[in-house]
Coordinates of C-alpha atoms and ligand atoms in Angstrom, one line a residue:
M298 CA 146.2 67.9 90.7
A299 CA 149.3 68.4 92.9
N300 CA 150.7 70.4 89.9
L301 CA 147.6 72.6 89.9
Y302 CA 148.0 73.4 93.6
R303 CA 151.6 74.3 93.0
M304 CA 150.6 76.8 90.2
L305 CA 148.6 78.9 92.7
P306 CA 150.5 82.1 93.5
S307 CA 151.1 83.1 97.1
V308 CA 148.7 85.5 98.8
D309 CA 151.6 87.9 99.4
A310 CA 152.5 88.0 95.7
L311 CA 148.9 88.6 94.7
L312 CA 148.5 91.4 97.3
G313 CA 151.7 93.0 96.2
D314 CA 150.4 93.1 92.6
L315 CA 147.0 94.4 93.6
L316 CA 148.3 97.1 95.8
A317 CA 150.2 98.6 92.9
E318 CA 146.9 99.8 91.7
A319 CA 145.2 102.8 93.3
R320 CA 141.7 101.4 93.2
Y321 CA 142.8 98.5 95.5
R322 CA 145.0 100.7 97.7
S323 CA 141.9 102.8 98.6
L324 CA 140.3 99.7 100.2
P325 CA 141.1 98.7 103.8
R326 CA 144.3 96.6 103.8
A327 CA 143.0 93.9 106.1
F328 CA 139.8 93.6 104.2
I329 CA 141.5 93.0 100.8
R330 CA 143.9 90.5 102.4
D331 CA 140.9 88.5 103.7
L332 CA 139.2 88.6 100.3
V333 CA 142.3 87.3 98.6
N334 CA 142.6 84.5 101.2
D335 CA 138.9 83.6 100.6
F336 CA 139.5 83.6 96.9
M337 CA 142.5 81.3 97.2
A338 CA 140.5 79.0 99.4
L339 CA 137.8 78.9 96.8
C340 CA 140.4 78.1 94.1
R341 CA 141.8 75.2 96.1
E342 CA 138.2 74.0 96.6
E343 CA 137.6 74.1 92.9
I344 CA 140.8 72.1 92.2
K345 CA 139.8 69.5 94.7
S346 CA 136.3 69.2 93.4
G347 CA 137.4 69.1 89.8
V348 CA 135.9 72.4 88.7
I349 CA 139.4 73.6 87.8
T350 CA 141.0 70.8 85.8
H351 CA 143.6 72.4 83.5
E352 CA 146.7 74.5 84.1
T353 CA 145.6 77.1 81.6
E354 CA 142.8 78.1 83.9
L355 CA 145.4 79.2 86.5
E356 CA 147.6 81.1 84.1
Q357 CA 148.2 84.8 84.6
P358 CA 145.6 86.8 82.6
I359 CA 142.7 84.3 83.2
F360 CA 143.5 83.9 86.9
R361 CA 143.9 87.6 87.4
K362 CA 140.6 88.3 85.6
K363 CA 138.8 85.8 87.8
L364 CA 140.4 87.4 91.0
E365 CA 139.3 90.9 89.9
A366 CA 135.8 89.8 89.2
Y367 CA 135.7 88.2 92.7
L368 CA 137.0 91.4 94.3
K369 CA 134.5 93.5 92.4
T370 CA 131.5 91.5 93.6
H371 CA 132.8 91.5 97.2
T372 CA 133.7 95.2 97.4
R373 CA 130.7 96.8 95.8
P374 CA 127.7 97.6 97.9
H375 CA 125.6 94.5 98.5
F376 CA 122.3 96.4 98.6
R377 CA 122.1 98.0 95.1
R378 CA 119.9 99.6 92.6
V379 CA 118.4 97.3 90.0
I380 CA 116.3 97.9 86.9
N381 CA 112.8 96.5 87.3
A382 CA 111.8 95.4 83.8
T383 CA 109.3 92.9 85.1
G384 CA 106.2 95.1 84.7
V385 CA 105.2 94.3 88.3
V386 CA 104.7 97.8 89.8
I387 CA 104.7 97.1 93.5
H388 CA 107.4 94.4 93.4
T389 CA 107.7 92.9 96.9
N390 CA 111.2 91.6 96.2
L391 CA 112.5 94.7 94.4
G392 CA 111.6 97.3 97.0
R393 CA 107.8 97.6 96.6
S394 CA 107.0 101.2 95.7
I395 CA 109.6 103.7 94.6
L396 CA 109.4 107.2 96.1
N397 CA 108.5 110.4 94.3
T398 CA 111.3 112.9 93.9
R399 CA 109.9 115.4 96.4
A400 CA 109.8 112.7 99.0
A401 CA 113.3 111.7 98.2
E402 CA 114.5 115.3 98.6
A403 CA 112.6 115.6 101.9
V404 CA 114.4 112.4 103.1
Q405 CA 117.7 114.0 102.2
Q406 CA 116.9 117.2 104.2
A407 CA 115.7 115.2 107.1
C408 CA 118.9 113.1 107.4
L409 CA 121.5 115.7 106.6
H410 CA 120.2 118.4 108.9
Y411 CA 118.5 118.8 112.3
S412 CA 114.8 119.1 112.2
N413 CA 111.7 119.9 114.3
L414 CA 111.0 116.1 114.6
E415 CA 109.8 116.3 118.2
F416 CA 110.0 120.1 118.8
S417 CA 107.2 122.6 118.5
L418 CA 108.2 125.7 116.6
D419 CA 105.0 127.4 118.0
T420 CA 105.9 126.9 121.7
G421 CA 109.6 126.2 121.6
K422 CA 109.0 123.1 123.7
R423 CA 108.8 119.4 123.1
G424 CA 106.5 118.4 120.3
S425 CA 105.1 115.2 118.9
R426 CA 106.6 113.4 115.9
Y427 CA 103.1 112.4 114.8
S428 CA 101.9 116.0 114.5
H429 CA 103.6 116.3 111.1
V430 CA 101.2 113.9 109.3
E431 CA 98.1 113.5 111.4
D432 CA 96.2 116.5 110.1
L433 CA 97.1 115.6 106.5
L434 CA 95.9 112.0 107.1
C435 CA 92.6 113.3 108.5
R436 CA 92.1 115.8 105.7
I437 CA 92.7 113.2 103.0
T438 CA 90.8 110.3 104.5
G439 CA 88.0 112.1 106.4
A440 CA 89.0 110.3 109.6
E441 CA 89.0 111.9 113.1
A442 CA 92.5 110.9 114.0
G443 CA 95.5 108.9 112.9
L444 CA 99.0 107.7 113.6
V445 CA 101.8 106.0 111.7
V446 CA 103.9 103.0 112.8
N447 CA 106.7 101.0 111.2
N448 CA 104.7 98.9 108.8
N449 CA 101.2 97.5 108.4
A450 CA 102.0 94.3 110.2
S451 CA 102.9 96.2 113.3
A452 CA 99.9 98.4 112.8
V453 CA 97.6 95.3 113.0
L454 CA 99.5 94.1 116.0
I455 CA 99.2 97.3 118.0
I456 CA 95.5 97.7 117.1
L457 CA 94.7 94.2 118.3
D458 CA 96.9 94.5 121.4
T459 CA 95.2 97.8 122.3
L460 CA 91.6 97.0 121.6
A461 CA 91.3 93.3 122.0
K462 CA 94.0 91.8 124.3
G463 CA 92.5 88.9 126.3
K464 CA 89.2 89.2 124.3
E465 CA 87.7 87.6 121.3
V466 CA 88.1 89.0 117.8
V467 CA 85.4 87.9 115.3
V468 CA 86.8 87.2 111.8
S469 CA 85.3 85.5 108.8
R470 CA 86.9 82.2 107.8
G471 CA 87.3 83.6 104.3
Q472 CA 89.6 86.3 105.6
L473 CA 92.2 84.4 107.6
V474 CA 94.8 85.3 105.1
E475 CA 98.5 84.8 104.8
I476 CA 100.5 87.4 103.0
G477 CA 104.2 87.0 102.0
G478 CA 106.9 87.1 104.6
S479 CA 105.0 84.9 107.1
F480 CA 102.4 87.4 108.1
R481 CA 99.3 85.4 109.0
I482 CA 96.2 86.8 110.6
P483 CA 95.8 83.9 113.1
D484 CA 99.5 84.2 114.2
V485 CA 99.4 88.0 114.6
M486 CA 96.2 87.6 116.6
A487 CA 97.9 85.0 118.9
K488 CA 100.9 87.4 119.3
S489 CA 98.6 90.2 120.3
G490 CA 96.9 88.2 123.0
A491 CA 93.5 88.4 121.4
Y492 CA 91.5 85.2 120.8
L493 CA 90.5 84.4 117.3
R494 CA 86.8 83.7 116.9
E495 CA 86.3 82.3 113.3
V496 CA 82.8 82.6 111.8
G497 CA 81.2 81.5 108.6
A498 CA 82.6 79.2 105.9
T499 CA 85.6 79.7 103.6
N500 CA 83.4 81.0 100.8
R501 CA 80.4 82.5 102.6
T502 CA 79.9 84.5 105.7
H503 CA 76.6 86.1 106.7
V504 CA 75.5 88.8 109.2
R505 CA 73.9 86.1 111.4
D506 CA 77.3 84.4 111.7
Y507 CA 78.8 87.5 113.3
E508 CA 75.7 88.1 115.4
G509 CA 75.8 84.6 116.7
A510 CA 79.4 84.9 117.8
I511 CA 79.1 88.2 119.7
N512 CA 79.1 87.8 123.5
E513 CA 80.5 89.7 126.5
Q514 CA 84.0 88.4 125.6
T515 CA 84.0 90.0 122.2
G516 CA 86.7 92.7 121.9
A517 CA 86.3 93.6 118.2
L518 CA 85.0 92.6 114.8
L519 CA 87.8 92.4 112.3
K520 CA 87.6 92.6 108.5
V521 CA 90.7 91.7 106.5
H522 CA 91.0 92.8 102.9
T523 CA 91.8 89.6 101.0
S524 CA 94.3 91.6 99.0
N525 CA 96.3 88.9 97.4
Y526 CA 93.7 86.4 96.2
R527 CA 90.1 86.3 95.2
I528 CA 87.3 83.9 95.9
I529 CA 85.1 83.6 92.9
G530 CA 81.8 81.7 92.3
F531 CA 79.4 81.0 95.2
H532 CA 80.7 83.7 97.6
K533 CA 79.4 86.1 100.1
E534 CA 81.1 88.6 102.5
V535 CA 79.4 90.9 105.0
S536 CA 80.0 94.5 103.9
L537 CA 82.0 96.9 106.1
G538 CA 78.9 99.0 106.4
E539 CA 76.9 96.1 107.9
L540 CA 79.7 95.3 110.3
A541 CA 80.0 98.9 111.4
G542 CA 76.2 98.9 112.1
M543 CA 76.6 95.8 114.1
G544 CA 79.6 97.1 116.0
A545 CA 77.7 100.3 116.9
R546 CA 74.6 98.3 118.1
H547 CA 76.8 96.2 120.4
N548 CA 79.3 99.0 121.2
I549 CA 82.2 96.9 119.8
P550 CA 85.0 98.5 117.6
V551 CA 85.1 97.4 114.0
I552 CA 88.7 97.1 112.7
E553 CA 89.8 96.7 109.1
D554 CA 93.2 95.5 107.9
M555 CA 93.1 97.0 104.4
G556 CA 96.6 95.7 103.4
S557 CA 97.2 98.0 100.4
G558 CA 95.9 101.4 101.4
N559 CA 94.5 103.3 98.4
F560 CA 93.5 107.0 98.4
F561 CA 93.0 107.2 94.6
D562 CA 89.6 106.6 93.2
F563 CA 90.5 104.8 90.0
P564 CA 87.0 104.4 88.5
A565 CA 86.3 108.2 89.0
H566 CA 89.4 108.8 86.9
G567 CA 88.3 106.5 84.1
Y568 CA 90.3 103.4 85.2
H569 CA 87.9 100.5 85.4
F570 CA 90.0 98.0 87.4
M571 CA 88.4 95.4 89.6
P572 CA 86.8 97.1 92.6
E573 CA 89.4 98.0 95.3
P574 CA 88.0 100.2 98.1
T575 CA 89.6 103.6 99.0
V576 CA 90.5 104.5 102.5
Q577 CA 88.1 107.4 102.3
Q578 CA 85.3 104.9 101.5
V579 CA 86.2 102.7 104.4
V580 CA 86.1 105.7 106.8
R581 CA 82.8 106.8 105.4
D582 CA 81.4 103.3 105.9
G583 CA 81.9 103.8 109.6
V584 CA 85.0 101.7 110.4
S585 CA 86.4 102.3 114.0
V586 CA 90.0 101.8 113.0
V587 CA 91.6 100.9 109.7
S588 CA 95.3 100.2 108.9
F589 CA 97.2 99.9 105.7
S590 CA 100.7 100.0 104.2
G591 CA 102.4 103.3 103.1
D592 CA 104.5 101.6 100.4
K593 CA 102.0 99.6 98.5
L594 CA 99.4 101.4 96.4
L595 CA 100.0 104.6 98.3
G596 CA 103.5 104.8 96.8
G597 CA 105.1 106.3 99.9
P598 CA 107.8 105.0 102.3
Q599 CA 107.5 101.7 104.3
S600 CA 105.0 102.5 107.1
G601 CA 101.8 101.3 108.7
I602 CA 99.1 104.0 108.7
I603 CA 96.3 103.8 111.2
V604 CA 93.2 106.1 110.9
G605 CA 89.8 106.1 112.6
K606 CA 87.8 107.3 115.5
K607 CA 89.6 109.5 118.0
Q608 CA 88.6 107.5 121.1
Y609 CA 90.3 104.4 119.7
I610 CA 93.3 106.1 118.1
D611 CA 94.0 107.9 121.4
R612 CA 94.2 104.5 123.2
I613 CA 96.6 103.1 120.5
K614 CA 98.8 106.2 120.8
K615 CA 99.2 105.5 124.5
N616 CA 100.1 101.8 124.1
P617 CA 103.8 101.3 125.2
L618 CA 104.2 99.1 122.1
N619 CA 104.0 102.3 120.0
R620 CA 107.5 103.2 121.0
A621 CA 108.8 99.9 119.9
I622 CA 107.3 100.2 116.4
R623 CA 107.7 104.0 115.8
I624 CA 108.7 105.4 112.5
D625 CA 112.0 107.3 112.0
K626 CA 112.4 110.8 110.7
M627 CA 113.3 109.7 107.2
T628 CA 110.1 107.8 106.9
L629 CA 108.2 110.8 108.3
A630 CA 109.7 113.2 105.8
A631 CA 108.9 110.9 102.9
L632 CA 105.4 110.2 104.1
E633 CA 104.5 113.9 104.6
S634 CA 105.7 114.8 101.1
T635 CA 103.8 111.9 99.6
L636 CA 100.6 112.7 101.5
R637 CA 100.8 116.4 100.3
L638 CA 100.7 115.2 96.7
Y639 CA 97.3 113.5 97.5
L640 CA 95.7 116.8 98.4
D641 CA 95.1 117.0 94.7
P642 CA 94.5 113.5 93.1
E643 CA 95.5 114.7 89.7
V644 CA 98.9 115.7 91.1
A645 CA 99.2 112.4 92.9
M646 CA 98.5 110.6 89.7
R647 CA 101.3 112.5 87.8
E648 CA 103.9 112.5 90.6
V649 CA 103.5 109.3 92.6
P650 CA 105.5 106.7 90.5
T651 CA 103.3 103.8 91.6
L652 CA 100.1 105.6 90.4
R653 CA 101.8 106.8 87.3
M654 CA 102.9 103.3 86.3
I655 CA 99.6 101.7 87.1
T656 CA 97.7 104.2 85.1
A657 CA 100.1 104.3 82.1
K658 CA 98.2 103.9 78.9
S659 CA 99.0 100.9 76.6
Q660 CA 99.4 103.1 73.6
D661 CA 102.1 105.1 75.5
L662 CA 103.7 101.9 76.6
K663 CA 103.8 100.7 73.0
K664 CA 105.7 103.9 72.1
A665 CA 108.1 103.4 75.0
A666 CA 108.7 99.8 74.0
L667 CA 109.5 101.1 70.5
R668 CA 112.0 103.6 71.9
L669 CA 113.6 100.9 74.0
K670 CA 113.9 98.5 71.1
N671 CA 115.4 101.2 68.8
K672 CA 117.9 102.2 71.5
I673 CA 119.0 98.6 72.0
Q674 CA 119.3 98.1 68.2
K675 CA 121.4 101.2 67.9
N676 CA 123.6 100.8 71.0
V677 CA 124.1 97.2 71.9
R678 CA 127.1 95.8 70.1
S679 CA 126.0 92.1 69.8
E680 CA 123.6 90.8 67.2
L681 CA 120.1 90.4 68.8
E682 CA 116.7 89.7 67.4
L683 CA 114.3 92.2 68.9
S684 CA 110.5 92.2 68.8
I685 CA 107.6 94.0 70.4
F686 CA 104.4 92.2 71.4
P687 CA 101.4 92.8 73.7
A688 CA 101.6 91.4 77.2
Q689 CA 100.2 92.0 80.7
S690 CA 101.8 93.9 83.6
R691 CA 100.7 93.4 87.2
V692 CA 100.1 95.8 90.0
G693 CA 101.7 93.5 92.6
G694 CA 102.0 94.0 96.3
G695 CA 98.8 92.2 97.0
A696 CA 96.7 94.9 95.3
F697 CA 94.2 94.3 92.5
P698 CA 95.0 90.5 92.3
E699 CA 94.2 89.1 88.9
Q700 CA 94.0 92.6 87.4
D701 CA 95.9 92.5 84.1
L702 CA 97.3 95.8 82.9
P703 CA 97.8 95.7 79.1
T704 CA 101.3 96.6 78.0
F705 CA 103.8 96.1 75.2
V706 CA 107.1 94.4 75.9
V707 CA 110.4 94.2 74.1
G708 CA 111.3 90.5 73.5
I709 CA 115.0 89.7 73.1
N710 CA 116.5 86.7 71.4
S711 CA 120.2 86.2 71.4
P712 CA 121.6 83.8 68.8
E713 CA 124.3 82.8 71.4
L714 CA 122.4 82.4 74.6
T715 CA 119.1 80.8 75.7
C716 CA 116.6 83.2 77.2
Q717 CA 117.3 81.7 80.7
E718 CA 121.1 82.2 80.2
L719 CA 120.5 85.8 79.3
K720 CA 118.2 86.3 82.2
D721 CA 120.8 84.9 84.6
R722 CA 123.7 86.9 83.2
L723 CA 121.7 90.1 83.6
L724 CA 121.6 89.5 87.3
S725 CA 125.3 90.3 87.6
T726 CA 125.6 93.3 85.3
D727 CA 125.9 96.8 86.5
P728 CA 123.1 97.6 87.2
P729 CA 121.4 94.2 87.3
V730 CA 118.3 94.0 85.0
I731 CA 115.4 91.9 86.2
G732 CA 113.1 90.8 83.4
R733 CA 110.8 87.9 82.7
I734 CA 110.6 85.2 80.1
E735 CA 107.6 85.0 77.9
N736 CA 107.1 83.2 74.5
D737 CA 110.7 81.8 75.0
L738 CA 112.0 85.3 74.9
F739 CA 113.7 87.4 77.5
C740 CA 111.2 90.4 77.9
L741 CA 111.5 93.9 79.1
D742 CA 108.3 95.7 80.2
P743 CA 108.6 99.5 79.9
R744 CA 105.8 100.1 82.4
T745 CA 108.2 99.9 85.4
M746 CA 111.1 101.6 83.7
D747 CA 111.8 105.2 83.0
N748 CA 113.6 106.7 79.9
P749 CA 117.0 107.2 81.5
E750 CA 117.0 103.5 82.4
F751 CA 116.9 102.5 78.7
A752 CA 120.6 103.5 78.3
L753 CA 121.5 101.5 81.4
V754 CA 119.7 98.5 79.9
C755 CA 121.9 98.8 76.8
R756 CA 125.0 98.9 78.9
A757 CA 123.9 95.9 80.9
L758 CA 123.1 94.0 77.7
D759 CA 126.6 94.7 76.4
Q760 CA 128.1 93.5 79.7
A761 CA 126.0 90.3 79.7
L762 CA 126.8 89.5 76.1
E763 CA 130.5 90.3 76.0
T764 CA 131.4 87.8 78.8
Q765 CA 130.4 84.9 76.7
S766 CA 133.4 82.7 76.0
Ligands
LIG1691 C1 100.7 93.8 103.0 C2 99.7 93.4 104.0 C3 100.0 93.4 105.4 C4 101.4 93.7 105.9 O1 101.8 95.0 105.6 P1 103.3 95.4 105.7 O2 103.3 96.8 105.4 O3 104.0 94.5 104.7 O4 103.8 95.1 107.1 C5 99.0 93.1 106.3 N1 97.8 92.7 105.9 C6 97.4 92.7 104.6 C7 96.0 92.3 104.2 C8 98.4 93.0 103.6 O5 98.0 93.0 102.3

């Protein structure tokens, strides 16, 4: 072991070697010295713990290759593009919805140039940042007023804080949901200073349950869209229409947390998914205030959109919390562009990637899978067994839970690697490719990929397969 330690080159010698190369000279000197030091510490640790056991592992070409790989992973951006080959369209861990190109262009304009963010070009005086999207939101949803905040979690928080602080909020037991990332309705309620008044049973809640709970302490009736799970069997929920009627009779606002906002009437366009209400429908049913995410089904930027009756929206706008959760100009630019696409649902379906991917037809996905398979066959150097078989994609993002979307995937079998090994290796290729394992094969689902990405997948496969020893 002492010998092994002695074989390690000095940091100065290594640095000298590295700095002979332009690509390392362009990095900050102190940074690269730190990295080399960290790498050497790692090597000493590996000798100590018996990971490195033989002198050959410390010889020049092997050692140098290992150092370069270490420097590569630590100098490239940590936050990177990946290929989503999972078939999960709104993938919470892979950035949820991707933006349409117009929105991306608008973001670029907004951040490279000055803008009329809070400036009225009509009066030459101070304007409101919300003015850019409020009219569009009202036109699309039919609501009287609207505003946008950082995300839907903050939207729910500010709604409760404004309308129900210190009062009771009546919620069905079946709707006390937790979504990913520790957002739980009871916890958000506590944070807002409203008191949770649970009614009904887990599987069934009736009008009389709500009626029985309403008293002079009641601040609001809340409906939460159970967007990431489904109760099946002996089940009853009170409809939003019924709640709205009750709210009107007692002069209490009715709030809905829709989770995944949706403007697109899927059944009307021939997509018979499980029922998922549209925001337009919720507004028509008489909700006082409804909130939803901008980057789930809507396919826009991360944001929390609130629309509803003017009397309530005006109060929310004046809440000082609003400043703490306001959206920035890049979000605003992306959101306005995305909303404009929804003025014509056909255009939205073509141009909003989230909608396009969800509505992709399985015969088209079969053709795409075939193109991908052929491309891999032609371009990837290693021997691979490729197949195409029917599978299911998912909407994700807590929308349409349990809704299967029929697709065709390319299954890959490498004679050298297990499917899990291949999956792991593709995490460190450039770009990384995230797929899934099905039928003991590593699978690529074309639903969430576009054609130019097929070439990137081939490159990544080459990288993943060539590193095998
Ligand atoms: C996703 C979701 C939220 C949180 O929205 P974010 O935009 O992630 O903050 C809140 N409520 C429900 C029901 C959701 O599905």
